[in-house]
Amino acid sequence: MTDPLQPFYDQIAAMKEKGLYSTIRTVESPQGAWLKVNGKKVLNFCSNNYLGLAGNPRVGKAAIAAVKKYGVGPGAVRTLSGTNVLHLKLEEEMAKFKKCEAALVVQGGFIANIIAIQTIMGKEDIVISDELNHASIIDAVKIAQIGNKFIYKHNNMQDLEMKLKEVQPLAQTPRVDGSKRLVLIVTDGVFSMDGDIAPLPEIVKLAKKYGAITMTDDAHGEGVLGNFGRGIVDHFHLHGQVDIEVGTFSKALGVVGGVIAGKKELIEYYRQKARPFAFSTGLTIPDTAALIEAISMLTKSDALVKKVWANGAYLKKEFKKLGFNTGVSETPITPVMIGDENLAKTFSMKLFDHHVFATPIKFPMVALGKARIRVMPSASHTKKDLDFGIAAFAKVGKELGII
Ligand SMILES: *Cc1c(COP(=O)(O)O)cnc(C)c1O
């Protein structure tokens, strides 16, 4: 008898052939500018640890102190006995940090998007989504079973307005129960594969004009954009004008978890109704304590935020000088465009031989033929670290005929 799951195993072979198979490496050291990977010391050019907080001793110490006081696990879902005082403290600090009325802390950024959309949207509602939005937004729309999905061209405000006009007749038709349909415009804040930023002021303006609500997923903006890393809404001075602000704690904040911030009544609704909040246990004690410390550090000094921007600017300048195409990034994210998937993979493997760990980004994360090495600078890189990496890129780039 053949294994009914055989088609999946066959796909693996095909993926390997096309260069679409991901080799997952194992890290044997703390996160930082340098990592130990497969027994080898390598320069870390591929973590989302923008501010170096993932391996920060002060953050670690806060986690240890909290474990001594409260133990490790929260013991139950947040709605039963699993809400620790630290969860509420983190929510309060996060609301202040984002200058929002309230915040709900959840298990991750992916689930935060699902909660944000699924809890308030259903099959009769309308979503208008940027074509390059993160997988978790795409899945959130699917899980919410929204019947009316519209995709606008990436960051293209003319196209967004066209879609908004197109949905007006439907938007004006009441739901079966007589209530008003929601029209949601949703966008990533920073698009992580290219490093460009959503034109949020224009999006907010269009939303107001057409009676839509807005949601931004600021996973790569939090801790990076805005004053003291307060995120994209702060960057554009749009406080209070974006209805749903989603974020993650796994990138610049260096830990894990997600957040939904906004008006106090909306956050209260999520707290009452969100299924992954009510039916899945919340963040652990050490995660939560570490995050409180990370936010407190960010609030006190913007030195780390400034450093990651300076490092990103330096990388872009030097890569361009060498003749690499670094795309359209407006943030520290520095893509080095390659094109072919297998060539990007080879590039990355050769970099690794030169002790530089930079992963290829390829389909399905980006379109086919748009493979790249995405260089992620961090505040923990010194100029010497960056120069080491740049030298390796120069060598491999010449060897492979890219520059
Ligand atoms: C990384 C990322 C997420 C997922 O966040 P996690 O906290 O890792 O689950 C969601 N949205 C965007 C845009 C991201 O870049």
Coordinates of N, CA, C and O in Angstrom, one line a residue, residues 78-205:
R78 N -5.2 33.3 30.0 CA -5.3 34.6 30.6 C -6.7 34.9 31.3 O -6.8 35.6 32.3
T79 N -7.8 34.3 30.6 CA -9.1 34.6 31.1 C -9.5 33.8 32.4 O -10.5 34.1 33.0
L80 N -8.7 32.8 32.7 CA -8.9 32.0 33.9 C -8.0 32.6 35.0 O -8.0 33.7 35.3
S81 N -7.0 31.7 35.4 CA -6.1 32.2 36.4 C -4.7 32.6 35.9 O -3.8 32.8 36.6
G82 N -4.6 32.7 34.6 CA -3.3 32.9 34.0 C -2.8 34.4 33.7 O -1.9 34.6 33.0
T83 N -3.6 35.3 34.2 CA -3.1 36.7 34.1 C -2.3 37.1 35.3 O -2.8 37.3 36.4
N84 N -1.0 37.2 35.1 CA -0.1 37.6 36.2 C 0.0 39.2 36.2 O -0.3 39.8 35.2
V85 N 0.3 39.7 37.4 CA 0.5 41.2 37.5 C 1.4 41.7 36.4 O 1.3 42.8 35.9
L86 N 2.4 40.9 36.0 CA 3.4 41.3 35.0 C 2.8 41.5 33.6 O 3.1 42.4 32.9
H87 N 1.8 40.7 33.3 CA 1.1 40.9 32.0 C 0.4 42.2 32.0 O 0.5 43.0 31.0
L88 N -0.2 42.6 33.1 CA -0.9 43.9 33.1 C 0.0 45.1 33.1 O -0.2 46.1 32.4
K89 N 1.2 44.9 33.8 CA 2.2 45.9 33.8 C 2.7 46.1 32.4 O 2.9 47.2 31.9
L90 N 3.0 45.0 31.7 CA 3.5 45.1 30.3 C 2.5 45.8 29.4 O 2.9 46.6 28.6
E91 N 1.2 45.5 29.6 CA 0.2 46.1 28.7 C 0.1 47.6 29.0 O 0.0 48.4 28.0
E92 N 0.2 48.0 30.2 CA 0.2 49.4 30.6 C 1.4 50.1 30.0 O 1.3 51.2 29.4
E93 N 2.6 49.5 30.1 CA 3.8 50.1 29.6 C 3.8 50.2 28.1 O 4.3 51.2 27.5
M94 N 3.2 49.2 27.5 CA 3.2 49.2 26.0 C 2.2 50.2 25.5 O 2.5 50.9 24.5
A95 N 1.1 50.4 26.2 CA 0.1 51.4 25.8 C 0.8 52.8 25.9 O 0.7 53.6 25.0
K96 N 1.5 53.0 26.9 CA 2.3 54.3 27.1 C 3.3 54.5 26.0 O 3.4 55.5 25.4
F97 N 4.0 53.4 25.8 CA 5.1 53.5 24.8 C 4.6 53.8 23.4 O 5.1 54.6 22.7
K98 N 3.4 53.2 23.0 CA 2.8 53.4 21.7 C 1.9 54.7 21.7 O 1.3 55.0 20.7
K99 N 1.8 55.3 22.9 CA 0.9 56.5 23.1 C -0.5 56.1 22.6 O -1.2 56.8 21.9
C100 N -1.0 54.9 23.0 CA -2.3 54.4 22.7 C -3.1 54.4 24.1 O -2.5 54.4 25.1
E101 N -4.4 54.3 24.0 CA -5.2 54.3 25.2 C -5.0 52.9 25.9 O -5.0 52.9 27.2
A102 N -4.9 51.8 25.2 CA -4.8 50.5 25.8 C -4.1 49.5 24.9 O -4.0 49.8 23.7
A103 N -3.6 48.4 25.5 CA -2.9 47.4 24.7 C -3.2 46.0 25.3 O -3.5 45.9 26.5
L104 N -3.3 45.1 24.4 CA -3.5 43.7 24.8 C -2.3 42.9 24.3 O -1.9 42.9 23.2
V105 N -1.7 42.2 25.3 CA -0.5 41.4 25.0 C -0.9 40.0 24.7 O -1.6 39.4 25.5
V106 N -0.4 39.4 23.6 CA -0.7 38.0 23.2 C 0.5 37.3 22.9 O 1.7 37.8 23.1
Q107 N 0.4 36.0 22.4 CA 1.5 35.1 22.4 C 2.5 35.4 21.3 O 3.6 34.9 21.3
G108 N 2.1 36.1 20.2 CA 3.1 36.4 19.1 C 2.5 37.4 18.2 O 1.3 37.7 18.2
G109 N 3.3 37.8 17.2 CA 2.8 38.7 16.2 C 1.9 38.1 15.2 O 0.9 38.7 14.8
F110 N 2.2 36.8 14.9 CA 1.3 36.1 13.9 C -0.1 36.0 14.5 O -1.1 36.3 13.9
I111 N -0.2 35.5 15.8 CA -1.5 35.4 16.4 C -2.1 36.7 16.7 O -3.4 36.8 16.6
A112 N -1.4 37.8 16.9 CA -1.9 39.1 17.1 C -2.7 39.5 15.9 O -3.8 40.1 16.0
N113 N -2.2 39.2 14.7 CA -2.9 39.6 13.5 C -4.2 38.8 13.3 O -5.2 39.3 12.9
I114 N -4.1 37.5 13.7 CA -5.3 36.7 13.6 C -6.4 37.2 14.6 O -7.5 37.4 14.2
I115 N -6.0 37.5 15.8 CA -6.9 38.1 16.8 C -7.5 39.4 16.3 O -8.7 39.6 16.3
A116 N -6.6 40.3 15.8 CA -7.0 41.6 15.4 C -8.1 41.6 14.4 O -9.1 42.4 14.4
I117 N -8.0 40.6 13.4 CA -8.9 40.6 12.3 C -10.1 39.7 12.6 O -11.3 40.0 12.5
Q118 N -9.8 38.4 13.1 CA -10.9 37.4 13.2 C -11.9 37.9 14.3 O -13.1 37.6 14.1
T119 N -11.5 38.6 15.3 CA -12.4 38.9 16.4 C -13.5 39.9 15.9 O -14.6 39.9 16.5
I120 N -13.2 40.8 15.0 CA -14.1 41.8 14.6 C -14.7 41.7 13.2 O -15.6 42.5 12.8
M121 N -14.1 40.8 12.4 CA -14.5 40.7 11.0 C -15.1 39.4 10.6 O -14.7 38.4 11.2
G122 N -16.1 39.4 9.7 CA -16.7 38.1 9.3 C -17.0 38.1 7.8 O -16.5 38.9 7.1
K123 N -17.8 37.1 7.4 CA -17.9 36.8 6.0 C -18.5 38.0 5.2 O -18.3 38.2 4.0
E124 N -19.3 38.8 5.9 CA -20.0 39.9 5.1 C -19.1 41.2 5.0 O -19.5 42.1 4.4
D125 N -18.0 41.2 5.7 CA -17.2 42.4 5.8 C -16.2 42.4 4.6 O -16.2 41.5 3.8
I126 N -15.5 43.6 4.5 CA -14.7 43.8 3.4 C -13.3 44.2 3.9 O -13.1 45.0 4.8
V127 N -12.3 43.5 3.3 CA -10.9 43.8 3.6 C -10.2 44.2 2.4 O -10.4 43.7 1.3
I128 N -9.3 45.3 2.5 CA -8.5 45.7 1.4 C -7.1 45.7 1.9 O -6.7 46.4 2.9
S129 N -6.3 44.9 1.2 CA -5.0 44.5 1.8 C -3.8 44.8 0.8 O -4.0 44.5 -0.4
D130 N -2.7 45.3 1.3 CA -1.5 45.5 0.4 C -1.1 44.1 -0.1 O -1.0 43.2 0.6
E131 N -0.7 44.1 -1.4 CA -0.3 42.8 -2.0 C 0.9 42.2 -1.4 O 1.1 41.0 -1.5
L132 N 1.7 43.0 -0.7 CA 2.9 42.4 -0.1 C 2.8 42.2 1.4 O 3.8 42.0 2.1
N133 N 1.6 42.2 1.9 CA 1.4 42.0 3.4 C 1.9 40.7 3.8 O 2.0 39.7 3.1
H134 N 2.3 40.7 5.1 CA 2.9 39.5 5.7 C 1.9 38.3 5.7 O 0.7 38.5 5.8
A135 N 2.5 37.1 5.7 CA 1.7 35.8 5.6 C 0.7 35.8 6.7 O -0.4 35.2 6.5
S136 N 1.0 36.3 7.9 CA 0.0 36.2 9.0 C -1.2 37.1 8.8 O -2.3 36.8 9.3
I137 N -1.1 38.1 8.0 CA -2.3 38.9 7.6 C -3.1 38.2 6.6 O -4.3 38.1 6.8
I138 N -2.5 37.6 5.7 CA -3.2 36.8 4.7 C -3.9 35.6 5.3 O -5.1 35.4 5.1
D139 N -3.2 35.0 6.3 CA -3.9 33.9 7.0 C -5.0 34.4 7.9 O -6.1 33.7 8.0
A140 N -4.8 35.5 8.5 CA -5.8 36.1 9.4 C -7.1 36.3 8.6 O -8.2 36.0 9.1
V141 N -7.0 36.9 7.4 CA -8.1 37.1 6.5 C -8.9 35.8 6.2 O -10.1 35.7 6.1
K142 N -8.0 34.8 5.9 CA -8.6 33.5 5.6 C -9.4 32.9 6.8 O -10.5 32.4 6.7
I143 N -8.7 33.0 8.0 CA -9.3 32.4 9.2 C -10.6 33.1 9.5 O -11.6 32.5 10.0
A144 N -10.6 34.4 9.3 CA -11.8 35.2 9.6 C -12.9 34.9 8.6 O -14.1 35.3 8.8
Q145 N -12.6 34.2 7.5 CA -13.5 33.9 6.4 C -14.2 35.1 5.9 O -15.4 35.1 5.6
I146 N -13.4 36.2 5.7 CA -14.0 37.4 5.1 C -14.3 37.1 3.7 O -13.5 36.6 2.9
G147 N -15.6 37.4 3.3 CA -16.1 37.1 2.0 C -15.6 38.0 0.9 O -15.6 37.6 -0.3
N148 N -15.2 39.2 1.3 CA -14.9 40.2 0.3 C -13.5 40.7 0.4 O -13.2 41.6 1.2
K149 N -12.6 40.1 -0.4 CA -11.2 40.4 -0.2 C -10.7 41.2 -1.4 O -11.0 40.8 -2.6
F150 N -10.0 42.3 -1.2 CA -9.5 43.1 -2.3 C -8.0 43.3 -2.0 O -7.6 43.6 -0.9
I151 N -7.2 43.2 -3.0 CA -5.7 43.4 -2.9 C -5.3 44.6 -3.7 O -5.7 44.7 -4.8
Y152 N -4.7 45.6 -3.0 CA -4.2 46.7 -3.8 C -2.7 46.6 -4.0 O -2.0 45.9 -3.3
K153 N -2.3 47.2 -5.2 CA -0.9 47.2 -5.5 C 0.0 47.8 -4.4 O -0.4 48.8 -3.8
H154 N 1.1 47.2 -4.3 CA 2.0 47.5 -3.2 C 2.2 49.1 -3.0 O 2.8 49.7 -3.9
N155 N 1.8 49.6 -1.9 CA 2.0 51.0 -1.5 C 1.4 52.0 -2.5 O 1.8 53.1 -2.6
N156 N 0.5 51.5 -3.4 CA 0.0 52.3 -4.5 C -1.4 52.9 -4.0 O -2.4 52.2 -4.0
M157 N -1.4 54.2 -3.8 CA -2.5 54.9 -3.2 C -3.6 55.1 -4.2 O -4.8 55.2 -3.9
Q158 N -3.3 55.2 -5.5 CA -4.3 55.3 -6.5 C -5.1 54.0 -6.6 O -6.3 54.0 -6.7
D159 N -4.4 52.9 -6.6 CA -5.0 51.6 -6.6 C -5.9 51.4 -5.4 O -7.0 50.9 -5.4
L160 N -5.4 51.8 -4.2 CA -6.1 51.7 -3.0 C -7.4 52.5 -3.1 O -8.5 52.0 -2.7
E161 N -7.3 53.7 -3.6 CA -8.6 54.5 -3.7 C -9.6 53.9 -4.7 O -10.8 53.9 -4.5
M162 N -9.0 53.3 -5.8 CA -9.9 52.6 -6.8 C -10.6 51.5 -6.1 O -11.8 51.3 -6.3
K163 N -9.9 50.7 -5.3 CA -10.6 49.6 -4.6 C -11.6 50.1 -3.6 O -12.7 49.5 -3.4
L164 N -11.3 51.2 -2.9 CA -12.3 51.8 -2.0 C -13.5 52.2 -2.7 O -14.6 52.1 -2.2
K165 N -13.4 52.8 -3.9 CA -14.5 53.3 -4.6 C -15.3 52.0 -5.1 O -16.6 52.0 -5.0
E166 N -14.6 51.0 -5.5 CA -15.2 49.8 -6.0 C -16.1 49.1 -4.9 O -17.2 48.6 -5.3
V167 N -15.7 49.2 -3.7 CA -16.4 48.5 -2.6 C -17.6 49.3 -2.1 O -18.3 48.8 -1.2
Q168 N -17.6 50.6 -2.4 CA -18.7 51.5 -1.8 C -20.1 50.9 -1.9 O -20.8 50.9 -0.9
P169 N -20.6 50.5 -3.1 CA -21.9 50.0 -3.1 C -22.2 48.8 -2.1 O -23.2 48.8 -1.4
L170 N -21.2 47.9 -2.1 CA -21.3 46.8 -1.1 C -21.2 47.3 0.3 O -22.0 46.9 1.2
A171 N -20.3 48.2 0.5 CA -20.1 48.7 1.9 C -21.4 49.4 2.4 O -21.7 49.4 3.6
Q172 N -22.2 50.0 1.5 CA -23.4 50.7 1.8 C -24.6 49.7 2.0 O -25.6 50.1 2.5
T173 N -24.4 48.5 1.6 CA -25.5 47.5 1.8 C -25.4 46.9 3.2 O -24.3 46.3 3.5
P174 N -26.4 46.9 3.9 CA -26.3 46.4 5.3 C -26.1 44.9 5.3 O -26.4 44.2 4.3
R175 N -25.5 44.4 6.4 CA -25.4 42.9 6.6 C -26.8 42.3 6.7 O -27.8 43.1 6.9
V176 N -26.9 41.0 6.7 CA -28.2 40.3 6.8 C -28.9 40.8 8.1 O -30.1 41.0 8.0
D177 N -28.2 41.0 9.1 CA -28.9 41.4 10.4 C -29.1 42.9 10.5 O -29.6 43.4 11.5
G178 N -28.9 43.6 9.4 CA -29.2 45.0 9.3 C -28.1 45.9 9.8 O -28.1 47.1 9.6
S179 N -27.0 45.3 10.3 CA -25.9 46.2 10.8 C -25.0 46.6 9.7 O -25.1 46.1 8.5
K180 N -24.1 47.5 10.0 CA -23.2 48.1 8.9 C -22.0 47.2 8.7 O -21.4 46.7 9.7
R181 N -21.6 47.0 7.5 CA -20.4 46.2 7.2 C -19.1 47.0 7.5 O -19.1 48.2 7.3
L182 N -18.1 46.3 7.9 CA -16.8 46.9 8.2 C -16.0 46.9 6.9 O -16.0 45.9 6.2
V183 N -15.3 48.0 6.6 CA -14.3 48.0 5.5 C -13.0 48.2 6.2 O -12.8 49.2 6.9
L184 N -12.1 47.2 6.1 CA -10.7 47.3 6.8 C -9.6 47.5 5.7 O -9.5 46.7 4.8
I185 N -8.8 48.5 5.9 CA -7.6 48.6 5.1 C -6.5 48.1 6.0 O -6.3 48.6 7.2
V186 N -5.7 47.2 5.6 CA -4.6 46.6 6.4 C -3.3 46.6 5.7 O -3.2 46.3 4.5
T187 N -2.3 47.0 6.4 CA -0.9 47.1 5.8 C 0.2 46.8 6.8 O 0.0 47.1 8.0
D188 N 1.2 46.2 6.3 CA 2.4 46.1 7.1 C 2.9 47.5 7.3 O 2.7 48.4 6.4
G189 N 3.6 47.8 8.4 CA 4.2 49.2 8.5 C 5.5 49.3 7.7 O 5.6 50.0 6.8
V190 N 6.4 48.4 8.1 CA 7.6 48.3 7.3 C 7.5 46.9 6.6 O 7.2 45.9 7.2
F191 N 7.8 46.9 5.3 CA 7.8 45.7 4.5 C 9.1 45.0 4.6 O 10.1 45.6 4.2
S192 N 9.1 43.9 5.3 CA 10.4 43.3 5.8 C 11.3 42.8 4.7 O 12.5 42.7 4.9
M193 N 10.8 42.5 3.6 CA 11.7 41.9 2.5 C 12.4 43.0 1.8 O 13.5 42.7 1.2
D194 N 11.8 44.2 1.7 CA 12.4 45.3 0.9 C 12.8 46.4 1.9 O 13.6 47.3 1.5
G195 N 12.2 46.5 3.0 CA 12.6 47.6 4.0 C 11.9 48.9 3.6 O 12.3 50.0 4.2
D196 N 10.9 48.9 2.8 CA 10.2 50.2 2.5 C 9.0 50.3 3.5 O 8.6 49.4 4.2
I197 N 8.5 51.6 3.6 CA 7.5 51.9 4.6 C 6.2 52.2 4.0 O 6.1 52.9 2.9
A198 N 5.1 51.8 4.6 CA 3.7 52.1 4.1 C 3.5 53.6 4.2 O 3.8 54.2 5.2
P199 N 2.8 54.1 3.2 CA 2.5 55.6 3.2 C 1.2 55.8 4.1 O 0.1 56.1 3.6
L200 N 1.4 55.7 5.4 CA 0.3 55.6 6.4 C -0.5 56.9 6.4 O -1.8 56.8 6.5
P201 N 0.1 58.1 6.3 CA -0.8 59.3 6.3 C -1.8 59.3 5.1 O -3.0 59.6 5.4
E202 N -1.4 58.8 3.9 CA -2.3 58.8 2.8 C -3.4 57.7 3.1 O -4.5 57.9 2.7
I203 N -2.9 56.6 3.6 CA -3.9 55.5 3.9 C -5.0 56.0 4.9 O -6.2 55.7 4.7
V204 N -4.5 56.7 5.9 CA -5.5 57.2 6.9 C -6.4 58.2 6.3 O -7.6 58.1 6.6
K205 N -5.9 59.0 5.4 CA -6.7 60.0 4.8 C -7.8 59.3 3.9 O -9.0 59.7 4.0

